[in-house]
C-alpha positions as CSV (number, residue, x, y, z in Angstrom):
1,M,13.0,17.6,-25.9
2,S,13.3,13.8,-25.4
3,F,12.6,12.5,-22.0
4,S,13.5,8.9,-20.8
5,A,11.2,6.3,-19.5
6,E,12.7,6.9,-16.2
7,D,11.9,10.6,-16.4
8,D,8.3,9.6,-17.3
9,T,7.9,7.3,-14.3
10,L,9.1,9.8,-12.0
11,M,6.9,12.6,-13.3
12,Q,3.9,10.2,-13.0
13,A,4.8,9.9,-9.3
14,A,4.8,13.7,-9.0
15,L,1.5,13.9,-10.7
16,E,0.1,11.5,-8.1
17,L,1.3,13.9,-5.5
18,A,-0.3,16.9,-7.2
19,R,-3.7,14.9,-7.2
20,E,-3.2,14.3,-3.4
21,A,-2.6,18.1,-2.9
22,A,-5.8,18.9,-4.9
23,A,-7.7,16.4,-2.7
24,A,-6.4,18.2,0.4
25,G,-7.4,21.6,-0.9
26,E,-3.9,22.6,-1.9
27,V,-2.8,24.0,-5.3
28,P,-2.0,20.8,-7.0
29,V,1.9,20.7,-7.4
30,G,3.9,17.6,-6.6
31,A,7.6,17.0,-6.6
32,V,9.8,14.0,-6.7
33,A,13.6,14.0,-6.2
34,A,15.8,11.4,-7.8
35,A,19.5,10.5,-7.3
36,G,21.2,7.7,-9.2
37,G,18.0,7.0,-11.1
38,Q,15.9,6.2,-8.1
39,A,13.3,8.4,-6.3
40,V,14.8,9.4,-3.0
41,A,12.1,11.9,-1.6
42,S,8.8,13.4,-2.6
43,A,6.6,16.3,-1.4
44,R,3.5,18.3,-2.4
45,N,2.1,21.6,-1.7
46,R,1.2,22.2,1.9
47,V,0.7,25.9,2.1
48,E,-2.8,25.8,3.6
49,E,-2.0,22.8,5.9
50,R,1.1,24.5,7.3
51,H,-0.3,28.1,7.1
52,S,3.1,28.9,5.4
53,V,3.6,30.8,2.2
54,T,7.0,28.9,1.8
55,A,5.4,25.4,2.0
56,H,5.5,24.9,-1.8
57,A,6.2,21.4,-3.1
58,E,9.8,22.2,-4.1
59,I,10.7,23.8,-0.6
60,E,9.2,21.0,1.2
61,L,11.1,18.6,-1.0
62,L,14.4,20.4,-0.3
63,H,13.8,20.3,3.5
64,E,13.3,16.4,3.2
65,L,16.3,16.0,1.1
66,E,18.4,17.9,3.5
67,R,17.0,15.9,6.4
68,L,17.7,12.6,4.6
69,R,21.1,13.6,3.3
70,G,22.5,15.7,6.0
71,D,23.6,18.2,3.4
72,W,22.2,21.2,1.4
73,R,24.2,20.4,-1.8
74,M,22.1,18.6,-4.3
75,D,24.2,18.5,-7.6
76,D,23.6,14.9,-8.1
77,V,19.8,15.3,-7.7
78,T,17.0,15.7,-10.4
79,I,13.8,17.4,-9.3
80,Y,10.6,16.5,-11.1
81,V,7.8,19.0,-10.5
82,T,4.4,19.2,-12.1
83,K,4.4,22.9,-12.7
84,E,7.4,25.2,-13.5
85,P,8.8,26.4,-10.1
86,C,7.9,30.1,-9.2
87,A,10.8,32.5,-8.4
88,M,11.0,31.6,-4.8
89,C,11.4,27.8,-5.6
90,A,13.5,28.4,-8.7
91,G,15.9,30.4,-6.4
92,A,15.9,27.7,-3.7
93,L,16.7,25.0,-6.3
94,V,19.5,27.1,-7.7
95,N,20.9,27.8,-4.1
96,A,20.7,24.0,-3.4
97,R,22.7,23.5,-6.4
98,V,20.2,20.9,-7.9
99,G,21.6,19.3,-10.9
100,R,18.5,19.1,-13.0
101,I,14.9,20.3,-13.0
102,V,12.3,18.6,-15.0
103,F,8.9,20.3,-14.9
104,G,5.5,19.5,-16.5
105,L,3.4,22.6,-17.1
106,A,5.1,25.9,-18.0
107,D,4.0,29.0,-16.1
108,P,4.2,31.9,-18.5
109,R,2.8,34.3,-15.8
110,C,5.2,33.7,-13.0
111,G,7.5,30.7,-13.8
112,G,11.1,31.1,-12.6
113,C,12.7,28.5,-15.0
114,G,12.5,30.4,-18.3
115,S,8.9,31.0,-19.1
116,S,8.5,34.3,-17.3
117,L,11.7,34.8,-15.4
118,D,14.9,33.0,-15.9
119,I,16.3,32.6,-12.5
120,T,17.9,29.2,-13.2
121,G,19.7,30.6,-16.2
122,H,20.4,34.2,-15.0
123,P,24.1,35.0,-15.7
124,G,24.6,36.4,-12.1
125,M,23.7,33.0,-10.5
126,L,26.6,31.0,-9.1
127,W,24.8,27.7,-10.2
128,H,22.9,26.9,-13.3
129,P,20.9,23.6,-13.2
130,A,19.9,21.8,-16.4
131,V,16.2,22.7,-17.0
132,E,13.7,20.8,-19.2
133,G,10.1,21.5,-19.3
134,G,7.0,20.1,-20.9
135,L,7.0,16.4,-19.6
136,R,3.3,15.4,-19.2
137,S,2.2,19.0,-19.5
138,D,-1.2,18.2,-20.7
139,E,-1.9,16.1,-17.6
140,A,-0.4,18.5,-15.2
141,G,-2.5,21.3,-16.8
142,R,-5.7,19.3,-16.6
143,I,-5.1,18.7,-12.8
144,I,-4.5,22.4,-12.2
145,R,-7.5,23.5,-14.4
146,E,-9.9,20.9,-12.7
147,F,-8.8,22.1,-9.3
148,F,-9.3,25.9,-10.0
149,K,-12.6,25.1,-11.7
150,R,-13.9,23.3,-8.5
151,V,-12.5,26.1,-6.2
152,R,-14.4,28.8,-8.3
153,K,-17.6,26.8,-8.1
154,G,-17.1,26.6,-4.2
155,D,-17.1,22.7,-4.2
């Protein structure tokens, strides 16, 4: 797949949010929403902070977008997320009618955008966003590996 310079810039912003999440003790996932080529909202994982299983970066981002836009329909929005969305997040992105999802690191164990499950491409879904993975996957993977290495050591 070929990604644009704009895609790369927006994923870099998502990676910075993943680093912020890691520093806060959260699983390091960051997400940025763009419309018309401009970043319009951003979020990171806040599961521990909010004591909420649904406080994944993508869900936090959708809530912010809904607040900013006054609507739940996101067909003109591209979501950049550092790790492939899980089943919950992929389903929420489909239901929000997000136009495009760009992720970094694939998640073959429980990714919901084609690696393990294909929620975004399931024929029964009423909406099918464009999905592209692998943008800056090495960097996203390094951030996640370093986080879990530190967590396992108890640092």
